[in-house]
């Protein structure tokens, strides 16, 4: 007898993506019996016990599953309550995410130190002005000193922030508004060292240590802040110093950026160090000539995930897609080499690449994949390593078989660093956030929302992101984006000035005056730290309260899948933002934890971390939050427009 649930599922298959390029390749994969993340997600049901924080696997007395009637009252064998178990799970997830971002930041700091000491081939300091600004923030003297001396001291101070020897507080805590710093100090949330907070989180969540859910979650906030105002913020700033601070540039996104007659190389993962060199190698005339000698028309570089964002923001290299596109790119048959470093790289890429001619090349000493070709990145011979990799991909061109590249691309403008937004709004001589604050105060812009994070095959790819971007800009809300969510908007053409046409009248007026799109691409997932910097500068500019929690802003992560996203969401909430995640709550069965992260954190730090899978409800929740904040600031009523005559202007 057939299962009615199964029959229903077959009759109405869940939509896998709203991206026509993705749908085209998924159909090809299905027709050819090729397994992808989209098919495996249907075969593997999520465990309902683990999915909502009811399974504790922290010791060999268990695993303990708190399910069934009266589950909220049950405890594990050690006596741990549902609240304690949920809090431990959440804090461990945050620590995992912080470790990932921060290790990335540490490696950038190590590269800067190697550059300053003359040990890193081919790298240099592309933005000395930013180096001086960072030095100033770190209280490092610059007057009359050699650039490399300053760079070495900045790099060392950054490394001291990781190992906890920079002082009692992370250096960048001072970048936050004064009121925010007071709140953090009042509740003991100021991070002392990135590594220290991650280690302490792992210690306190070990069985038999911290057993108070609120106390555990405070440590979760402190650890996340070590990311947002530490590891990730250093990663962003020092990447700008080394590789240049982004400025707007045009590009395209989606699988259609792959070339039918050139050697296609995809950089995938997160770190910009090797990918910067791959960009240089792919433009090397000798290697282009070598590609031609092998019958290709040239070399075409594209990106996936956040490495894509790094090379997009600084060089305009087009992204071939977001997280869920990594397998689809290989299935086009047109990718000679996929060069990966760390994070968000599916192990399924290797068996998939064997079905095609794609060479999967791992490069990080931290990440190997069985069966892949490993070419270890070494910063002392970075360009040589990159050239070896590009040559390997060129040699693979002759193995190409049939190709099927979906002909879809979206135009986009990327490259909005916080420095550029400041300049764009105020101009060269008066760079400032004043025009943004004024337009929020006068109501042309109702508020700002960050739509960030990943894709997750458990929900329709790009659907939540694209829907929320549309609906928010229609309601005069400025949208900023990072990570794979930014790729989604790029693919769907939402990151061009023309998007003004669908924005509300007020937002459109401001965008037209300033010449910016209503949806701004701020970079990779570590670049969420740029959003923290912008919010601090908006507070400092004045007129919108004295803390981030006073601002009419929010953050949404509609399609998250990983621990890094949870770390980012937590530091945004701990910084005073209202943060809504889609998909599911990883500790949704733990009422105490759900309450602490919403009501408890609202009372303590003025921010919240909540989960809601319904996009319409997310929209309503976020708009309500914006209106509540506008009301609290006394800027909720539309002001009558005053037309100035010449006398009034002179007076002004
Ligand atoms: S890559 S962490 S899927 S944004 Fe940063 Fe995309 Fe999320 Fe990975």
XYZ file of C-alpha atoms and ligand atoms in Angstrom:
660
model
C 0.000 0.000 0.000
C 1.346 3.403 -0.868
C 2.106 5.884 1.866
C -0.250 8.903 1.425
C 2.526 11.277 2.513
C 4.855 9.884 -0.160
C 2.115 10.112 -2.822
C 1.468 13.710 -1.890
C 5.168 14.477 -2.077
C 5.437 12.964 -5.561
C 2.390 14.885 -6.757
C 3.773 18.202 -5.494
C 7.553 18.088 -5.465
C 9.087 20.768 -3.322
C 10.494 23.573 -5.407
C 14.263 23.281 -5.112
C 15.237 26.734 -6.303
C 13.810 29.876 -7.832
C 16.949 30.269 -9.914
C 16.327 29.127 -13.518
C 20.022 28.272 -13.966
C 19.934 26.009 -10.914
C 16.694 24.371 -12.061
C 18.181 23.656 -15.483
C 21.226 21.888 -14.028
C 19.206 20.077 -11.339
C 16.989 18.685 -14.118
C 20.080 17.496 -16.009
C 21.430 15.858 -12.830
C 18.114 14.125 -12.199
C 17.878 12.919 -15.791
C 21.397 11.478 -15.605
C 20.994 9.997 -12.122
C 23.655 12.263 -10.613
C 23.401 12.764 -6.872
C 23.419 16.370 -5.642
C 22.699 18.107 -2.385
C 19.213 18.746 -3.772
C 18.511 15.002 -4.168
C 20.274 13.903 -0.980
C 18.225 16.309 1.122
C 15.085 14.471 0.036
C 16.632 11.094 0.838
C 17.864 12.131 4.281
C 15.171 13.371 6.655
C 16.422 15.653 9.406
C 16.393 13.899 12.783
C 13.483 15.567 14.618
C 15.133 15.052 18.017
C 18.461 16.605 17.117
C 16.806 19.282 14.955
C 15.340 21.150 17.902
C 17.944 20.686 20.635
C 16.572 17.626 22.449
C 19.563 15.320 22.027
C 22.647 15.613 24.237
C 25.688 13.698 22.996
C 28.270 15.276 25.228
C 29.188 12.149 27.198
C 29.128 8.362 27.024
C 26.314 8.020 29.562
C 24.044 9.087 26.703
C 23.134 10.168 24.105
C 20.161 11.435 26.142
C 17.024 12.260 24.196
C 14.505 14.467 25.967
C 11.396 13.568 24.013
C 7.864 12.390 24.571
C 5.251 13.518 27.046
C 6.571 16.108 29.515
C 9.848 16.401 27.575
C 10.487 19.902 28.897
C 10.561 18.499 32.451
C 12.826 15.554 31.630
C 16.568 15.592 32.271
C 19.588 13.758 30.935
C 21.234 10.984 32.962
C 23.542 13.576 34.598
C 20.481 15.644 35.538
C 21.023 18.298 32.858
C 17.755 20.079 32.113
C 16.403 20.802 28.656
C 17.509 24.416 29.141
C 21.065 23.424 30.045
C 21.313 21.000 27.135
C 19.943 23.555 24.653
C 22.228 26.300 25.949
C 25.282 24.031 25.723
C 24.397 23.067 22.145
C 23.916 26.693 21.170
C 27.158 27.858 22.796
C 29.132 25.043 21.131
C 27.673 26.004 17.752
C 28.615 29.641 18.322
C 32.138 28.649 19.379
C 32.484 26.540 16.208
C 31.449 29.464 14.028
C 33.694 31.919 15.848
C 36.649 29.526 15.556
C 36.145 29.325 11.780
C 35.970 33.080 11.155
C 38.674 33.861 13.612
C 41.136 31.336 12.282
C 40.599 33.026 8.928
C 41.362 36.398 10.581
C 44.472 35.025 12.274
C 45.835 33.776 8.942
C 45.349 37.208 7.369
C 47.239 38.751 10.328
C 50.049 36.217 9.848
C 50.216 37.098 6.150
C 50.459 40.803 7.009
C 53.307 40.046 9.425
C 55.090 37.989 6.752
C 54.662 40.866 4.246
C 56.047 43.376 6.759
C 59.071 41.164 7.328
C 59.613 40.597 3.610
C 58.807 36.884 3.745
C 55.654 36.791 1.618
C 56.288 36.617 -2.107
C 54.139 38.851 -4.295
C 51.988 40.408 -1.575
C 52.198 44.063 -0.627
C 50.270 46.683 1.284
C 47.639 47.867 -1.189
C 45.944 50.362 1.141
C 48.514 52.173 3.319
C 45.883 54.753 4.394
C 43.769 51.997 5.866
C 46.854 50.567 7.580
C 47.382 53.942 9.255
C 43.728 54.153 10.294
C 43.900 50.662 11.786
C 47.179 51.576 13.538
C 45.516 54.655 15.017
C 42.633 52.513 16.311
C 45.178 50.234 17.908
C 47.084 53.161 19.492
C 50.147 52.384 17.409
C 52.391 55.354 16.553
C 52.817 56.010 12.827
C 54.646 59.349 12.684
C 57.981 59.118 10.879
C 57.941 55.308 10.773
C 58.511 52.964 7.856
C 55.313 51.451 6.460
C 56.546 47.921 7.122
C 57.387 48.743 10.766
C 53.842 49.961 11.313
C 52.454 46.920 9.466
C 54.497 44.536 11.636
C 53.240 46.155 14.828
C 49.621 46.145 13.604
C 49.912 42.466 12.646
C 51.442 41.578 16.004
C 48.747 43.483 17.894
C 46.120 41.627 15.852
C 47.715 38.300 16.745
C 47.754 39.403 20.397
C 43.971 39.875 20.129
C 43.648 36.218 19.240
C 45.906 34.884 21.945
C 44.508 37.265 24.562
C 47.688 39.209 25.303
C 46.488 42.518 23.822
C 44.976 43.635 27.143
C 41.860 42.957 29.197
C 39.550 43.755 26.282
C 39.739 43.181 22.538
C 41.058 46.287 20.807
C 38.059 46.803 18.514
C 35.588 46.913 21.401
C 36.433 50.626 21.467
C 34.946 50.973 17.963
C 31.451 50.346 19.375
C 29.310 53.238 20.669
C 30.174 54.220 24.266
C 26.741 53.145 25.510
C 27.177 49.693 23.926
C 30.555 49.269 25.612
C 28.918 50.159 28.966
C 26.256 47.480 28.447
C 28.852 44.860 27.614
C 30.961 45.795 30.651
C 27.930 45.828 32.932
C 27.089 42.205 32.068
C 30.650 40.915 31.750
C 30.310 40.367 27.989
C 33.488 42.074 26.805
C 35.665 39.478 25.058
C 39.198 39.197 26.410
C 40.857 37.213 23.648
C 39.387 35.343 20.686
C 41.002 32.007 21.476
C 40.297 32.392 25.170
C 36.555 32.827 24.640
C 36.345 29.830 22.293
C 38.301 27.670 24.745
C 36.238 28.862 27.691
C 33.025 28.071 25.791
C 34.228 24.549 25.094
C 35.213 24.150 28.747
C 32.002 25.521 30.195
C 29.839 23.342 27.947
C 31.715 20.177 28.947
C 29.605 17.888 31.079
C 29.702 18.813 34.728
C 30.779 22.459 34.396
C 28.417 25.408 33.722
C 24.796 24.342 34.281
C 22.910 27.627 34.226
C 21.337 28.298 30.817
C 21.449 32.101 31.079
C 25.033 32.082 32.339
C 26.040 29.727 29.521
C 24.343 31.902 26.912
C 26.113 34.990 28.266
C 29.343 33.197 27.436
C 27.846 32.462 23.998
C 27.358 36.209 23.503
C 30.861 37.037 24.747
C 32.364 34.438 22.404
C 30.367 35.727 19.440
C 31.497 39.279 20.178
C 35.082 38.016 19.927
C 34.168 37.255 16.312
C 32.184 40.332 15.305
C 34.432 42.829 17.096
C 37.570 40.673 16.923
C 38.425 37.863 14.538
C 36.062 38.782 11.705
C 36.597 42.537 12.067
C 40.362 42.038 11.960
C 39.963 39.720 8.953
C 38.064 42.453 7.092
C 40.358 45.334 8.027
C 43.616 43.506 7.402
C 42.329 42.065 4.101
C 41.588 45.629 3.006
C 45.112 46.678 4.048
C 46.712 43.845 2.084
C 44.432 43.541 -0.931
C 42.737 46.950 -1.145
C 39.565 48.461 0.288
C 36.653 47.715 -2.043
C 35.051 50.377 -4.215
C 31.986 49.883 -6.418
C 32.484 47.885 -9.585
C 30.217 46.088 -11.991
C 30.107 42.391 -12.634
C 27.704 39.535 -13.294
C 26.561 36.517 -11.320
C 25.320 32.990 -12.021
C 26.409 29.927 -13.951
C 26.190 31.829 -17.232
C 29.502 33.510 -16.362
C 31.254 30.240 -17.242
C 32.852 30.381 -20.656
C 32.258 27.830 -23.389
C 35.663 28.227 -25.000
C 38.018 29.326 -22.216
C 39.629 27.396 -19.375
C 37.188 27.857 -16.481
C 38.695 28.000 -13.001
C 36.504 28.419 -9.922
C 37.811 29.621 -6.573
C 35.645 28.423 -3.703
C 35.774 28.733 0.072
C 36.597 31.795 2.111
C 40.119 33.112 2.347
C 41.366 35.799 -0.030
C 45.100 35.032 0.292
C 45.531 32.372 -2.403
C 42.608 33.560 -4.527
C 44.284 36.996 -4.879
C 47.243 35.204 -6.431
C 44.995 33.042 -8.630
C 43.516 36.291 -9.977
C 47.040 37.510 -10.789
C 48.050 34.162 -12.335
C 44.906 33.991 -14.473
C 45.845 37.365 -15.987
C 49.473 36.409 -16.620
C 50.150 36.817 -20.394
C 52.399 33.733 -20.419
C 49.684 31.551 -18.909
C 47.026 33.008 -21.229
C 49.296 32.121 -24.138
C 49.771 28.654 -22.653
C 45.975 28.249 -22.494
C 45.761 29.259 -26.173
C 48.412 26.705 -27.057
C 46.083 24.087 -25.592
C 43.188 25.148 -27.801
C 41.355 27.400 -25.312
C 40.425 31.008 -26.054
C 41.843 32.165 -22.715
C 41.372 31.786 -18.965
C 38.086 32.575 -17.252
C 38.030 32.904 -13.471
C 34.819 32.757 -11.431
C 33.930 32.190 -7.779
C 31.603 30.298 -5.472
C 30.666 31.177 -1.872
C 32.699 33.785 -0.005
C 36.008 33.427 -1.845
C 33.841 34.608 -4.724
C 32.824 37.632 -2.691
C 36.448 38.464 -1.834
C 37.557 38.497 -5.490
C 34.311 40.110 -6.643
C 34.604 42.999 -4.187
C 38.189 43.832 -5.143
C 38.517 42.719 -8.795
C 35.013 42.312 -10.214
C 35.583 38.555 -10.774
C 32.060 37.205 -11.399
C 30.485 34.759 -8.940
C 29.224 31.557 -10.587
C 26.807 31.218 -7.704
C 26.238 30.665 -4.036
C 26.627 27.687 -1.696
C 24.142 25.441 -3.504
C 25.780 26.124 -6.884
C 29.083 24.390 -6.098
C 27.995 20.999 -7.455
C 25.930 22.532 -10.251
C 28.999 24.308 -11.624
C 30.803 20.967 -12.004
C 27.744 19.377 -13.646
C 27.937 21.945 -16.470
C 30.997 19.976 -17.578
C 32.770 23.257 -18.256
C 34.938 23.633 -15.141
C 38.564 22.605 -15.564
C 39.517 23.280 -11.964
C 37.767 24.039 -8.687
C 40.259 25.464 -6.214
C 39.051 25.283 -2.626
C 40.434 26.491 0.677
C 38.312 26.335 3.830
C 34.632 26.266 4.908
C 31.415 25.446 3.043
C 33.147 23.005 0.674
C 30.994 19.881 0.217
C 32.813 16.562 0.434
C 30.480 15.390 -2.339
C 32.476 17.531 -4.789
C 35.194 14.895 -5.148
C 33.058 11.900 -6.259
C 31.092 14.315 -8.446
C 34.233 15.720 -10.070
C 35.258 12.150 -11.000
C 32.125 11.890 -13.162
C 33.333 14.916 -15.115
C 36.811 16.133 -15.961
C 36.966 18.775 -13.211
C 40.090 18.755 -11.070
C 39.259 19.445 -7.440
C 42.276 21.109 -5.840
C 42.531 21.556 -2.078
C 45.020 24.181 -0.936
C 44.736 24.756 2.803
C 47.035 22.942 5.233
C 43.876 22.689 7.375
C 41.584 20.981 4.870
C 42.153 17.896 2.747
C 39.511 15.901 0.833
C 40.253 12.246 0.060
C 40.796 11.838 -3.677
C 41.320 15.549 -4.403
C 44.647 16.938 -5.641
C 46.350 18.754 -2.779
C 48.572 21.716 -3.650
C 49.428 23.268 -0.336
C 49.368 27.030 -0.150
C 52.565 28.549 1.116
C 52.623 32.325 1.475
C 56.399 32.447 0.847
C 55.772 31.231 -2.725
C 52.135 32.232 -3.173
C 52.261 33.406 -6.789
C 54.290 30.368 -7.860
C 51.730 28.092 -6.182
C 48.900 29.940 -7.934
C 50.652 29.623 -11.308
C 51.169 25.882 -10.749
C 47.447 25.517 -10.053
C 46.382 27.560 -13.091
C 48.745 25.532 -15.310
C 47.234 22.316 -13.956
C 43.745 23.567 -14.879
C 44.902 24.572 -18.370
C 46.374 21.090 -18.877
C 42.966 19.682 -18.005
C 41.174 21.611 -20.793
C 41.836 18.862 -23.337
C 39.882 16.408 -21.150
C 36.668 18.430 -21.426
C 33.659 16.490 -22.743
C 30.157 17.757 -23.478
C 29.226 20.993 -21.788
C 25.862 22.522 -20.841
C 26.179 26.000 -19.398
C 22.815 27.567 -18.480
C 22.651 30.949 -20.150
C 21.567 32.990 -17.160
C 23.423 35.881 -15.522
C 22.373 38.844 -13.443
C 24.171 42.201 -13.648
C 25.317 43.568 -10.334
C 27.216 46.358 -8.624
C 29.354 45.259 -5.682
C 32.215 46.706 -3.646
C 30.508 48.786 -0.946
C 32.990 49.029 1.919
C 31.966 51.150 4.909
C 34.593 53.680 3.836
C 33.033 53.951 0.388
C 29.483 54.306 1.723
C 30.688 57.138 3.932
C 32.314 58.843 0.957
C 29.357 58.152 -1.351
C 26.927 59.764 1.071
C 28.950 62.781 2.077
C 31.355 63.351 -0.793
C 35.138 63.664 -0.752
C 35.304 66.764 1.452
C 32.498 65.909 3.836
C 32.489 62.101 3.967
C 29.858 61.289 6.559
C 26.758 59.296 7.389
C 24.802 62.557 7.939
C 22.667 62.221 4.774
C 21.715 58.662 5.764
C 20.779 59.706 9.289
C 18.821 62.710 7.996
C 16.866 60.582 5.545
C 16.048 58.044 8.238
C 14.924 60.870 10.504
C 12.749 62.489 7.798
C 11.258 59.080 6.974
C 12.316 58.792 3.332
C 14.264 55.790 4.537
C 12.292 53.915 7.192
C 15.246 51.875 8.364
C 17.912 49.438 7.241
C 17.985 45.654 7.201
C 20.894 43.299 6.610
C 19.843 40.207 4.639
C 22.762 37.852 4.966
C 23.894 34.254 5.198
C 23.733 31.032 3.296
C 21.533 28.738 1.228
C 20.059 25.601 2.732
C 18.597 22.817 0.561
C 15.893 22.285 3.199
C 14.267 25.452 1.833
C 13.809 26.672 -1.749
C 17.103 28.185 -2.861
C 17.105 32.025 -2.922
C 13.333 32.269 -2.384
C 13.358 33.836 1.089
C 16.259 36.140 0.310
C 14.840 37.514 -2.931
C 11.306 37.870 -1.526
C 12.457 39.776 1.551
C 14.767 42.067 -0.427
C 11.869 42.986 -2.744
C 9.376 43.553 0.024
C 11.713 45.600 2.203
C 12.897 48.003 -0.456
C 9.249 48.483 -1.506
C 8.660 49.628 2.069
C 11.505 52.197 1.926
C 13.950 50.033 3.839
C 17.584 50.143 2.705
C 19.022 46.628 2.357
C 22.658 45.651 2.867
C 23.924 42.164 2.061
C 26.857 39.835 2.472
C 27.720 36.179 1.847
C 25.631 33.854 -0.275
C 22.523 35.980 0.286
C 24.275 38.722 -1.679
C 24.891 36.264 -4.538
C 21.179 35.460 -4.565
C 20.297 39.114 -5.116
C 23.086 39.486 -7.655
C 21.847 36.510 -9.673
C 18.307 37.878 -9.616
C 19.350 41.356 -10.754
C 18.550 43.164 -7.498
C 21.950 44.809 -7.074
C 21.850 47.390 -9.826
C 20.758 51.041 -9.718
C 17.710 50.025 -11.810
C 16.345 48.250 -8.724
C 15.362 51.775 -7.616
C 12.314 51.315 -9.833
C 10.823 48.802 -7.420
C 11.837 50.721 -4.280
C 9.365 52.876 -2.373
C 9.198 56.573 -3.329
C 11.294 57.775 -0.395
C 14.093 55.278 -0.782
C 14.102 55.784 -4.539
C 14.462 59.550 -4.106
C 17.517 59.096 -1.854
C 19.080 56.454 -4.103
C 18.625 58.693 -7.139
C 20.164 61.658 -5.349
C 23.181 59.686 -4.113
C 23.446 57.413 -7.161
C 23.414 54.140 -5.250
C 21.385 50.960 -5.569
C 18.858 50.318 -2.772
C 20.558 46.957 -2.151
C 24.251 47.197 -1.252
C 26.760 44.337 -1.470
C 29.149 44.605 1.472
C 31.208 41.463 0.904
C 31.825 38.035 2.397
C 30.520 36.588 5.661
C 33.477 37.942 7.678
C 32.521 41.346 6.232
C 29.390 41.407 8.371
C 31.826 43.229 10.611
C 31.523 46.151 8.149
C 27.866 46.346 9.181
C 28.885 46.658 12.852
C 31.246 49.489 11.925
C 28.559 51.263 9.880
C 26.014 51.001 12.722
C 28.545 52.437 15.173
C 29.293 55.334 12.833
C 25.580 56.005 12.290
C 25.117 56.232 16.078
C 28.155 58.487 16.356
C 26.764 60.764 13.624
C 23.882 61.618 15.936
C 20.120 62.060 15.895
C 19.211 58.376 16.148
C 19.808 57.599 19.808
C 23.028 56.696 21.529
C 23.273 52.976 20.878
C 22.894 50.391 18.115
C 19.776 49.111 19.912
C 18.122 52.523 19.358
C 18.386 52.331 15.563
C 15.487 51.269 13.304
C 17.472 48.332 11.953
C 17.316 44.536 11.888
C 19.099 41.545 10.406
C 17.639 38.506 8.641
C 19.351 35.242 7.799
C 16.549 33.497 5.866
C 18.344 30.400 4.547
C 21.137 29.694 7.051
C 22.763 26.297 7.353
C 25.975 26.538 9.404
C 27.491 27.407 12.775
C 29.218 30.495 11.388
C 25.807 32.001 10.659
C 24.738 31.362 14.246
C 27.914 33.062 15.497
C 27.205 36.107 13.315
C 23.553 36.259 14.370
C 24.567 36.089 18.006
C 27.132 38.895 17.799
C 24.616 41.061 15.952
C 22.025 40.431 18.708
C 24.640 40.988 21.429
C 25.453 44.279 19.715
C 21.823 45.400 20.055
C 20.235 44.261 16.779
C 16.979 42.411 16.226
C 17.974 39.241 14.358
C 15.610 36.782 12.686
C 16.721 33.443 11.243
C 14.635 31.324 8.879
C 14.725 27.516 8.341
C 14.382 26.232 11.924
C 15.428 26.933 15.486
C 18.275 24.537 16.375
C 17.168 24.657 20.028
C 13.453 25.205 19.397
C 12.383 22.491 21.864
C 14.191 24.232 24.731
C 11.661 26.810 25.906
C 14.036 28.321 28.451
C 16.732 28.948 25.817
C 14.229 30.325 23.299
C 12.998 32.754 25.961
C 16.491 33.827 27.027
C 17.628 34.531 23.453
C 14.527 36.628 22.772
C 13.073 38.279 25.890
C 16.133 37.779 28.082
C 18.587 39.288 25.632
C 16.172 42.107 24.766
C 16.153 43.127 28.428
C 19.883 42.673 28.838
C 21.521 43.859 25.621
C 18.602 45.325 23.624
C 18.897 42.736 20.838
C 17.250 39.389 20.118
C 17.957 36.179 18.229
C 14.693 34.619 17.054
C 13.757 31.950 14.502
C 10.795 32.018 12.135
C 10.511 29.901 8.976
C 7.592 31.865 7.458
C 8.916 34.721 5.298
C 5.735 36.804 5.575
C 5.926 36.621 9.338
C 9.617 37.589 9.225
C 8.689 40.616 7.138
C 5.992 41.636 9.590
C 8.250 41.110 12.611
C 11.051 43.181 11.119
C 8.764 46.019 9.965
C 7.148 46.120 13.418
C 10.575 46.353 15.011
C 11.555 49.221 12.697
C 8.342 51.094 13.513
C 8.777 50.514 17.274
C 12.259 51.973 17.093
C 11.097 54.936 15.019
C 8.370 55.578 17.565
C 10.820 55.409 20.468
C 13.027 57.936 18.674
C 10.012 60.190 18.015
C 10.508 60.063 14.241
C 7.498 57.910 13.397
C 5.187 60.670 12.269
C 5.574 62.028 8.802
C 6.909 65.559 9.057
C 5.345 68.264 6.948
C 7.761 69.309 4.232
C 9.095 72.851 4.733
C 10.023 74.661 1.567
C 12.904 77.035 2.193
C 12.881 80.483 0.569
C 16.127 82.373 -0.006
C 15.937 84.201 3.355
C 15.491 80.950 5.206
C 18.425 79.421 3.346
C 20.653 82.387 4.269
C 19.580 82.015 7.881
C 20.510 78.336 7.704
S 29.907 31.024 2.141
S 28.882 30.490 5.551
S 27.174 29.353 2.839
S 27.137 32.684 3.493
Fe 30.422 32.389 3.443
Fe 27.777 31.205 2.012
Fe 27.036 30.755 4.504
Fe 29.161 29.575 3.548
